PDB file of C-alpha atoms and ligand atoms in Angstrom:
ATOM      1  CA  MET S 296     -17.211  -7.281  -6.700  1.00 84.00           C
ATOM      2  CA  ARG S 297     -13.996  -5.847  -5.254  1.00 97.00           C
ATOM      3  CA  LYS S 298     -13.525  -2.119  -5.823  1.00 98.00           C
ATOM      4  CA  ALA S 299     -10.166  -1.337  -7.421  1.00 98.00           C
ATOM      5  CA  ILE S 300      -7.799   0.712  -5.277  1.00 98.00           C
ATOM      6  CA  ILE S 301      -4.842   2.625  -6.685  1.00 98.00           C
ATOM      7  CA  ALA S 302      -2.451   4.257  -4.252  1.00 98.00           C
ATOM      8  CA  GLY S 303       0.516   6.535  -4.801  1.00 98.00           C
ATOM      9  CA  ASN S 304       3.388   6.099  -2.361  1.00 98.00           C
ATOM     10  CA  TRP S 305       5.382   9.315  -2.556  1.00 98.00           C
ATOM     11  CA  LYS S 306       8.122   7.896  -0.265  1.00 98.00           C
ATOM     12  CA  MET S 307      10.595  10.565   0.969  1.00 98.00           C
ATOM     13  CA  ASN S 308       9.814  12.920  -1.900  1.00 98.00           C
ATOM     14  CA  MET S 309       8.012  16.276  -2.095  1.00 98.00           C
ATOM     15  CA  ASP S 310       8.452  19.019   0.485  1.00 98.00           C
ATOM     16  CA  ILE S 311       5.340  20.975   1.414  1.00 98.00           C
ATOM     17  CA  ASN S 312       5.573  23.324  -1.587  1.00 98.00           C
ATOM     18  CA  GLU S 313       6.174  20.506  -4.038  1.00 98.00           C
ATOM     19  CA  SER S 314       3.334  18.551  -2.462  1.00 98.00           C
ATOM     20  CA  VAL S 315       0.936  21.436  -2.996  1.00 98.00           C
ATOM     21  CA  ASP S 316       2.048  21.710  -6.629  1.00 98.00           C
ATOM     22  CA  LEU S 317       1.567  17.976  -7.187  1.00 98.00           C
ATOM     23  CA  MET S 318      -1.843  18.020  -5.514  1.00 98.00           C
ATOM     24  CA  ASN S 319      -2.832  21.016  -7.658  1.00 98.00           C
ATOM     25  CA  THR S 320      -1.863  19.037 -10.739  1.00 98.00           C
ATOM     26  CA  LEU S 321      -3.420  15.714  -9.789  1.00 98.00           C
ATOM     27  CA  VAL S 322      -6.598  16.558  -7.890  1.00 98.00           C
ATOM     28  CA  PRO S 323      -8.455  17.836 -10.985  1.00 97.00           C
ATOM     29  CA  LEU S 324      -7.255  14.820 -12.992  1.00 97.00           C
ATOM     30  CA  VAL S 325      -8.188  12.053 -10.554  1.00 96.00           C
ATOM     31  CA  GLY S 326     -10.528  13.709  -8.053  1.00 90.00           C
ATOM     32  CA  ASN S 327     -13.592  11.966  -9.418  1.00 90.00           C
ATOM     33  CA  ALA S 328     -12.074   8.713 -10.605  1.00 95.00           C
ATOM     34  CA  SER S 329     -14.156   5.558 -10.519  1.00 95.00           C
ATOM     35  CA  VAL S 330     -11.520   3.577  -8.588  1.00 97.00           C
ATOM     36  CA  GLU S 331     -10.580   4.248  -4.972  1.00 98.00           C
ATOM     37  CA  VAL S 332      -7.608   6.638  -5.073  1.00 98.00           C
ATOM     38  CA  VAL S 333      -5.113   7.136  -2.255  1.00 98.00           C
ATOM     39  CA  PHE S 334      -2.162   9.536  -2.007  1.00 98.00           C
ATOM     40  CA  CYS S 335       0.514   8.825   0.581  1.00 98.00           C
ATOM     41  CA  PRO S 336       2.698  11.914   0.926  1.00 98.00           C
ATOM     42  CA  PRO S 337       5.362  12.372   3.617  1.00 98.00           C
ATOM     43  CA  TYR S 338       4.089  13.191   7.128  1.00 98.00           C
ATOM     44  CA  LEU S 339       4.697  16.922   6.806  1.00 98.00           C
ATOM     45  CA  SER S 340       2.401  17.206   3.803  1.00 98.00           C
ATOM     46  CA  LEU S 341      -0.429  15.060   5.142  1.00 98.00           C
ATOM     47  CA  GLN S 342      -2.548  17.767   6.726  1.00 98.00           C
ATOM     48  CA  LYS S 343      -2.377  19.980   3.654  1.00 98.00           C
ATOM     49  CA  ALA S 344      -3.122  17.002   1.396  1.00 98.00           C
ATOM     50  CA  VAL S 345      -6.219  16.122   3.444  1.00 98.00           C
ATOM     51  CA  GLU S 346      -7.386  19.720   3.067  1.00 98.00           C
ATOM     52  CA  MET S 347      -6.768  19.752  -0.686  1.00 98.00           C
ATOM     53  CA  ALA S 348      -8.446  16.377  -1.246  1.00 97.00           C
ATOM     54  CA  LYS S 349     -11.619  17.417   0.564  1.00 96.00           C
ATOM     55  CA  ASP S 350     -14.765  16.871  -1.549  1.00 94.00           C
ATOM     56  CA  THR S 351     -12.930  14.534  -3.948  1.00 97.00           C
ATOM     57  CA  VAL S 352     -12.692  10.731  -4.017  1.00 96.00           C
ATOM     58  CA  ILE S 353      -9.029  10.919  -2.997  1.00 98.00           C
ATOM     59  CA  GLY S 354      -8.169   9.465   0.402  1.00 98.00           C
ATOM     60  CA  ILE S 355      -4.951  10.400   2.154  1.00 98.00           C
ATOM     61  CA  GLY S 356      -2.604   7.854   3.700  1.00 98.00           C
ATOM     62  CA  ALA S 357       0.558   7.878   5.785  1.00 98.00           C
ATOM     63  CA  GLN S 358       3.565   5.719   4.904  1.00 98.00           C
ATOM     64  CA  ASN S 359       4.003   4.336   8.415  1.00 98.00           C
ATOM     65  CA  MET S 360       2.800   4.828  11.995  1.00 98.00           C
ATOM     66  CA  HIS S 361       3.538   3.629  15.509  1.00 98.00           C
ATOM     67  CA  TYR S 362       1.173   1.207  17.243  1.00 98.00           C
ATOM     68  CA  GLU S 363       1.203   3.011  20.593  1.00 98.00           C
ATOM     69  CA  LYS S 364      -1.032   6.004  21.173  1.00 98.00           C
ATOM     70  CA  SER S 365       1.637   8.221  22.728  1.00 98.00           C
ATOM     71  CA  GLY S 366       4.746   8.084  24.883  1.00 98.00           C
ATOM     72  CA  ALA S 367       8.522   8.052  24.851  1.00 98.00           C
ATOM     73  CA  PHE S 368       9.081   7.009  21.218  1.00 98.00           C
ATOM     74  CA  THR S 369      11.247   9.819  19.872  1.00 98.00           C
ATOM     75  CA  GLY S 370      10.674  10.528  16.224  1.00 97.00           C
ATOM     76  CA  GLU S 371       7.546   8.415  15.890  1.00 98.00           C
ATOM     77  CA  VAL S 372       3.990   9.341  14.892  1.00 98.00           C
ATOM     78  CA  SER S 373       0.933   7.534  16.257  1.00 98.00           C
ATOM     79  CA  GLY S 374      -2.190   6.389  14.482  1.00 98.00           C
ATOM     80  CA  GLU S 375      -4.244   8.656  16.737  1.00 98.00           C
ATOM     81  CA  MET S 376      -2.210  11.654  15.557  1.00 98.00           C
ATOM     82  CA  LEU S 377      -2.827  10.697  11.937  1.00 98.00           C
ATOM     83  CA  GLN S 378      -6.501  10.135  12.563  1.00 98.00           C
ATOM     84  CA  ALA S 379      -6.810  13.564  14.195  1.00 98.00           C
ATOM     85  CA  ILE S 380      -5.827  15.278  10.951  1.00 98.00           C
ATOM     86  CA  GLY S 381      -8.109  13.168   8.766  1.00 98.00           C
ATOM     87  CA  VAL S 382      -5.674  10.549   7.467  1.00 98.00           C
ATOM     88  CA  SER S 383      -7.654   7.437   6.592  1.00 98.00           C
ATOM     89  CA  TYR S 384      -5.089   4.986   5.163  1.00 98.00           C
ATOM     90  CA  VAL S 385      -1.640   3.841   6.234  1.00 98.00           C
ATOM     91  CA  VAL S 386       0.986   1.831   4.355  1.00 98.00           C
ATOM     92  CA  LEU S 387       2.505  -0.764   6.677  1.00 98.00           C
ATOM     93  CA  GLY S 388       5.519  -3.025   6.336  1.00 98.00           C
ATOM     94  CA  HIS S 389       6.799  -1.566   3.081  1.00 98.00           C
ATOM     95  CA  SER S 390       9.951  -3.437   2.062  1.00 97.00           C
ATOM     96  CA  GLU S 391      12.015  -0.262   2.504  1.00 97.00           C
ATOM     97  CA  ARG S 392      10.878  -0.016   6.117  1.00 98.00           C
ATOM     98  CA  ARG S 393      11.588  -3.689   6.657  1.00 97.00           C
ATOM     99  CA  GLU S 394      15.049  -3.400   5.102  1.00 96.00           C
ATOM    100  CA  TYR S 395      16.280  -0.027   6.429  1.00 97.00           C
ATOM    101  CA  PHE S 396      14.348   0.255   9.690  1.00 97.00           C
ATOM    102  CA  ASN S 397      14.187  -3.386  10.766  1.00 97.00           C
ATOM    103  CA  GLU S 398      10.415  -3.503  10.735  1.00 98.00           C
ATOM    104  CA  SER S 399       9.244  -6.985  11.693  1.00 98.00           C
ATOM    105  CA  ASP S 400       6.088  -8.926  10.877  1.00 98.00           C
ATOM    106  CA  GLU S 401       5.151  -8.633  14.559  1.00 98.00           C
ATOM    107  CA  ALA S 402       5.329  -4.837  14.427  1.00 98.00           C
ATOM    108  CA  VAL S 403       3.344  -4.826  11.179  1.00 98.00           C
ATOM    109  CA  ASN S 404       0.678  -6.937  12.881  1.00 98.00           C
ATOM    110  CA  LYS S 405       0.422  -4.569  15.872  1.00 98.00           C
ATOM    111  CA  LYS S 406       0.206  -1.589  13.533  1.00 98.00           C
ATOM    112  CA  ALA S 407      -2.463  -3.214  11.359  1.00 98.00           C
ATOM    113  CA  LEU S 408      -4.583  -4.019  14.423  1.00 98.00           C
ATOM    114  CA  LYS S 409      -4.201  -0.467  15.651  1.00 98.00           C
ATOM    115  CA  ALA S 410      -5.065   1.100  12.299  1.00 98.00           C
ATOM    116  CA  LEU S 411      -8.258  -0.974  12.116  1.00 98.00           C
ATOM    117  CA  GLU S 412      -9.174  -0.077  15.687  1.00 98.00           C
ATOM    118  CA  LEU S 413      -8.922   3.583  14.632  1.00 98.00           C
ATOM    119  CA  GLY S 414     -11.051   3.020  11.546  1.00 98.00           C
ATOM    120  CA  MET S 415      -8.131   3.514   9.158  1.00 98.00           C
ATOM    121  CA  THR S 416      -7.421   1.231   6.201  1.00 98.00           C
ATOM    122  CA  PRO S 417      -4.043  -0.488   6.486  1.00 98.00           C
ATOM    123  CA  ILE S 418      -2.229  -1.249   3.215  1.00 98.00           C
ATOM    124  CA  VAL S 419      -0.011  -4.117   4.320  1.00 98.00           C
ATOM    125  CA  CYS S 420       2.970  -4.880   2.084  1.00 98.00           C
ATOM    126  CA  CYS S 421       4.659  -8.190   1.400  1.00 98.00           C
ATOM    127  CA  GLY S 422       7.056  -9.486  -1.215  1.00 98.00           C
ATOM    128  CA  GLU S 423      10.232 -11.431  -1.863  1.00 97.00           C
ATOM    129  CA  THR S 424      13.800 -10.482  -2.795  1.00 95.00           C
ATOM    130  CA  LEU S 425      15.362 -11.467  -6.100  1.00 93.00           C
ATOM    131  CA  ALA S 426      17.436 -14.169  -4.372  1.00 93.00           C
ATOM    132  CA  GLU S 427      14.290 -15.627  -2.822  1.00 95.00           C
ATOM    133  CA  ARG S 428      12.508 -15.648  -6.186  1.00 94.00           C
ATOM    134  CA  GLU S 429      15.466 -17.269  -7.938  1.00 91.00           C
ATOM    135  CA  SER S 430      15.818 -19.973  -5.297  1.00 95.00           C
ATOM    136  CA  GLY S 431      12.110 -20.847  -5.403  1.00 95.00           C
ATOM    137  CA  ALA S 432      11.443 -19.378  -1.946  1.00 97.00           C
ATOM    138  CA  ALA S 433       9.098 -16.574  -3.029  1.00 97.00           C
ATOM    139  CA  LYS S 434       5.880 -18.298  -2.027  1.00 98.00           C
ATOM    140  CA  ASP S 435       7.143 -19.253   1.442  1.00 98.00           C
ATOM    141  CA  LYS S 436       8.284 -15.699   2.045  1.00 98.00           C
ATOM    142  CA  VAL S 437       4.957 -14.152   1.048  1.00 98.00           C
ATOM    143  CA  VAL S 438       2.859 -16.728   2.904  1.00 98.00           C
ATOM    144  CA  GLY S 439       4.998 -16.270   6.030  1.00 98.00           C
ATOM    145  CA  GLN S 440       4.648 -12.491   5.944  1.00 98.00           C
ATOM    146  CA  ILE S 441       0.863 -12.715   5.570  1.00 98.00           C
ATOM    147  CA  LYS S 442       0.451 -15.329   8.311  1.00 98.00           C
ATOM    148  CA  ALA S 443       2.468 -13.310  10.811  1.00 98.00           C
ATOM    149  CA  GLY S 444       1.539  -9.802   9.708  1.00 98.00           C
ATOM    150  CA  LEU S 445      -2.191 -10.409   9.439  1.00 98.00           C
ATOM    151  CA  LYS S 446      -2.873 -12.702  12.371  1.00 98.00           C
ATOM    152  CA  ASP S 447      -5.767 -12.224  14.806  1.00 97.00           C
ATOM    153  CA  ILE S 448      -7.532  -9.605  12.742  1.00 98.00           C
ATOM    154  CA  ALA S 449     -11.287  -9.430  13.266  1.00 94.00           C
ATOM    155  CA  ASP S 450     -12.241  -7.443  10.189  1.00 93.00           C
ATOM    156  CA  ILE S 451      -9.762  -8.804   7.679  1.00 97.00           C
ATOM    157  CA  GLU S 452     -11.786  -7.672   4.655  1.00 96.00           C
ATOM    158  CA  LYS S 453     -11.031  -4.060   5.611  1.00 98.00           C
ATOM    159  CA  VAL S 454      -7.313  -4.681   5.069  1.00 98.00           C
ATOM    160  CA  VAL S 455      -5.670  -4.026   1.714  1.00 98.00           C
ATOM    161  CA  VAL S 456      -2.603  -6.129   0.902  1.00 98.00           C
ATOM    162  CA  ALA S 457       0.089  -4.931  -1.491  1.00 98.00           C
ATOM    163  CA  TYR S 458       2.230  -7.634  -3.065  1.00 98.00           C
ATOM    164  CA  GLU S 459       5.474  -5.964  -4.089  1.00 97.00           C
ATOM    165  CA  PRO S 460       8.382  -8.102  -5.247  1.00 96.00           C
ATOM    166  CA  ILE S 461      11.436  -6.210  -3.991  1.00 94.00           C
ATOM    167  CA  TRP S 462      13.308  -6.795  -7.247  1.00 91.00           C
ATOM    168  CA  ALA S 463      10.626  -4.873  -9.133  1.00 91.00           C
ATOM    169  CA  ILE S 464      10.528  -1.805  -6.873  1.00 89.00           C
ATOM    170  CA  GLY S 465      12.068   1.287  -8.440  1.00 84.00           C
ATOM    171  CA  THR S 466      14.001  -0.846 -10.905  1.00 85.00           C
ATOM    172  CA  GLY S 467      11.835  -0.389 -13.975  1.00 79.00           C
ATOM    173  CA  LYS S 468      11.544  -4.175 -13.952  1.00 80.00           C
ATOM    174  CA  THR S 469       7.900  -5.163 -13.514  1.00 80.00           C
ATOM    175  CA  ALA S 470       6.873  -8.681 -12.622  1.00 87.00           C
ATOM    176  CA  SER S 471       5.046 -10.219 -15.573  1.00 94.00           C
ATOM    177  CA  LYS S 472       1.309 -10.074 -15.206  1.00 96.00           C
ATOM    178  CA  GLU S 473       1.291 -13.846 -14.669  1.00 97.00           C
ATOM    179  CA  GLU S 474       3.937 -13.694 -11.919  1.00 96.00           C
ATOM    180  CA  ALA S 475       2.135 -10.806 -10.234  1.00 97.00           C
ATOM    181  CA  ASP S 476      -1.231 -12.554 -10.399  1.00 98.00           C
ATOM    182  CA  GLN S 477       0.190 -15.820  -9.121  1.00 98.00           C
ATOM    183  CA  ALA S 478       1.705 -14.144  -6.077  1.00 98.00           C
ATOM    184  CA  CYS S 479      -1.497 -12.193  -5.365  1.00 98.00           C
ATOM    185  CA  GLY S 480      -3.168 -15.622  -5.543  1.00 98.00           C
ATOM    186  CA  TRP S 481      -0.780 -16.909  -2.844  1.00 98.00           C
ATOM    187  CA  VAL S 482      -1.897 -14.011  -0.657  1.00 98.00           C
ATOM    188  CA  ARG S 483      -5.578 -14.772  -1.283  1.00 98.00           C
ATOM    189  CA  GLU S 484      -5.098 -18.515  -0.592  1.00 98.00           C
ATOM    190  CA  THR S 485      -3.324 -17.722   2.648  1.00 98.00           C
ATOM    191  CA  ILE S 486      -6.106 -15.383   3.751  1.00 98.00           C
ATOM    192  CA  ALA S 487      -8.605 -18.136   2.872  1.00 98.00           C
ATOM    193  CA  SER S 488      -6.699 -20.626   5.032  1.00 98.00           C
ATOM    194  CA  MET S 489      -6.709 -18.176   7.940  1.00 98.00           C
ATOM    195  CA  TYR S 490     -10.139 -16.543   7.662  1.00 98.00           C
ATOM    196  CA  GLY S 491     -12.185 -18.576   5.170  1.00 98.00           C
ATOM    197  CA  GLN S 492     -12.912 -18.240   1.477  1.00 97.00           C
ATOM    198  CA  ALA S 493     -15.611 -15.576   1.848  1.00 97.00           C
ATOM    199  CA  ALA S 494     -13.154 -13.206   3.524  1.00 97.00           C
ATOM    200  CA  ALA S 495     -10.484 -14.038   0.960  1.00 98.00           C
ATOM    201  CA  ASP S 496     -12.903 -13.222  -1.842  1.00 97.00           C
ATOM    202  CA  LYS S 497     -13.512  -9.773  -0.349  1.00 98.00           C
ATOM    203  CA  ILE S 498      -9.983  -8.664   0.465  1.00 98.00           C
ATOM    204  CA  ARG S 499      -8.309  -6.374  -2.045  1.00 98.00           C
ATOM    205  CA  ILE S 500      -4.804  -7.151  -3.199  1.00 98.00           C
ATOM    206  CA  GLN S 501      -2.637  -4.634  -5.002  1.00 98.00           C
ATOM    207  CA  TYR S 502       0.423  -5.274  -7.089  1.00 97.00           C
ATOM    208  CA  GLY S 503       3.342  -2.880  -6.697  1.00 96.00           C
ATOM    209  CA  GLY S 504       6.719  -2.573  -8.422  1.00 95.00           C
ATOM    210  CA  SER S 505       7.343  -0.322 -11.423  1.00 93.00           C
ATOM    211  CA  VAL S 506       3.670   0.146 -12.212  1.00 96.00           C
ATOM    212  CA  LYS S 507       3.240   2.845 -14.879  1.00 96.00           C
ATOM    213  CA  PRO S 508       0.753   4.008 -17.519  1.00 97.00           C
ATOM    214  CA  GLU S 509       2.134   1.422 -19.973  1.00 96.00           C
ATOM    215  CA  ASN S 510       1.505  -1.669 -17.840  1.00 96.00           C
ATOM    216  CA  ILE S 511      -1.431  -0.850 -15.550  1.00 97.00           C
ATOM    217  CA  LYS S 512      -4.135  -2.096 -17.900  1.00 97.00           C
ATOM    218  CA  GLU S 513      -2.747  -5.602 -18.329  1.00 97.00           C
ATOM    219  CA  LEU S 514      -2.067  -5.942 -14.597  1.00 97.00           C
ATOM    220  CA  MET S 515      -5.578  -4.830 -13.686  1.00 98.00           C
ATOM    221  CA  ALA S 516      -7.051  -7.377 -16.091  1.00 98.00           C
ATOM    222  CA  MET S 517      -5.697 -10.243 -13.966  1.00 98.00           C
ATOM    223  CA  PRO S 518      -8.172 -12.024 -11.684  1.00 97.00           C
ATOM    224  CA  ASN S 519      -6.283 -11.675  -8.404  1.00 98.00           C
ATOM    225  CA  ILE S 520      -5.066  -8.087  -8.872  1.00 98.00           C
ATOM    226  CA  ASP S 521      -7.413  -5.454  -7.463  1.00 98.00           C
ATOM    227  CA  GLY S 522      -5.229  -2.399  -7.647  1.00 98.00           C
ATOM    228  CA  ALA S 523      -1.730  -0.998  -7.546  1.00 98.00           C
ATOM    229  CA  LEU S 524       0.691   0.602  -5.117  1.00 98.00           C
ATOM    230  CA  VAL S 525       2.706   3.000  -7.207  1.00 98.00           C
ATOM    231  CA  GLY S 526       5.977   4.705  -6.259  1.00 97.00           C
ATOM    232  CA  GLY S 527       7.921   6.638  -8.890  1.00 96.00           C
ATOM    233  CA  ALA S 528       5.036   6.955 -11.345  1.00 97.00           C
ATOM    234  CA  SER S 529       2.799   8.544  -8.682  1.00 98.00           C
ATOM    235  CA  LEU S 530       4.924  11.704  -8.584  1.00 98.00           C
ATOM    236  CA  LYS S 531       3.909  13.110 -11.935  1.00 97.00           C
ATOM    237  CA  ALA S 532       0.846  14.243 -13.832  1.00 97.00           C
ATOM    238  CA  SER S 533       0.872  10.975 -15.767  1.00 96.00           C
ATOM    239  CA  PHE S 534      -0.212   9.188 -12.566  1.00 98.00           C
ATOM    240  CA  ALA S 535      -3.667  10.191 -13.803  1.00 98.00           C
ATOM    241  CA  GLN S 536      -3.222   7.685 -16.631  1.00 98.00           C
ATOM    242  CA  VAL S 537      -2.530   4.946 -14.096  1.00 98.00           C
ATOM    243  CA  VAL S 538      -5.615   5.856 -12.073  1.00 98.00           C
ATOM    244  CA  ASN S 539      -7.859   6.246 -15.090  1.00 96.00           C
ATOM    245  CA  PHE S 540      -6.540   3.143 -16.832  1.00 95.00           C
TER     246      PHE S 540
HETATM  247  P1  PGA N 222       7.881   1.838  -7.719  1.00 95.50           P
HETATM  248  O1  PGA N 222       7.648   1.664  -6.143  1.00 95.50           O
HETATM  249  O2  PGA N 222       6.528   2.018  -8.352  1.00 95.50           O
HETATM  250  O3  PGA N 222       8.728   3.095  -7.833  1.00 95.50           O
HETATM  251  O4  PGA N 222       8.566   0.630  -8.204  1.00 95.50           O
HETATM  252  C1  PGA N 222       6.580   0.901  -5.667  1.00 95.50           C
HETATM  253  C2  PGA N 222       6.579   0.907  -4.158  1.00 95.50           C
HETATM  254  O5  PGA N 222       7.637   0.838  -3.537  1.00 95.50           O
HETATM  255  O6  PGA N 222       5.494   0.968  -3.538  1.00 95.50           O
END
């Protein structure tokens, strides 16, 4: 049985004061949820979030990290630095990072390996553009991202994958539950071809893209969907309705 995992990706929202307010609102509402809950605030709020989530089921994740431990990488933050403050998850290869910061599958792979080495759970994102979906190239795109981003991983079942069609992110346009499930199935098949069916049966796959209280239940009822990566709807009290679907 795969344990459901629902993560909130705050993106570049919430300064430290706003983060504390949001944590104060959400921790009592989701702090003893039955699913695995993850909050991914901006770097500057991580340490405070870890402190405020102590003694709850909420895990704290970063939205990115560098794969090197330290060195001349101005502006970057390493996995070791995140680990030192108690961060236990990290979102990797989000489509916004791929699009605006040229993040490649190779970099995602190095980061995923590093996160696992540090005992952190990587949430590795994949997903196609609208043009790719309309031209029938969605499957190739997703399969390619998984093959390159998740290669040579010893403990693949510790990875969480988030399938997020780019056309559904922040647009209010959710993939239908069938489309979402089908694409999560492509991810699972690809993992099976790389690591065997047993590993594929264990790995958790989230859907992301305009998930909200109104659609979470039907998405979670699909066989290949084990959770959600939530952007906009994770910034308000009603995120509790997504978590406690
Ligand atoms: P959204 O973002 O829920 O605002 O569509 C999802 C994401 O980018 O992870």
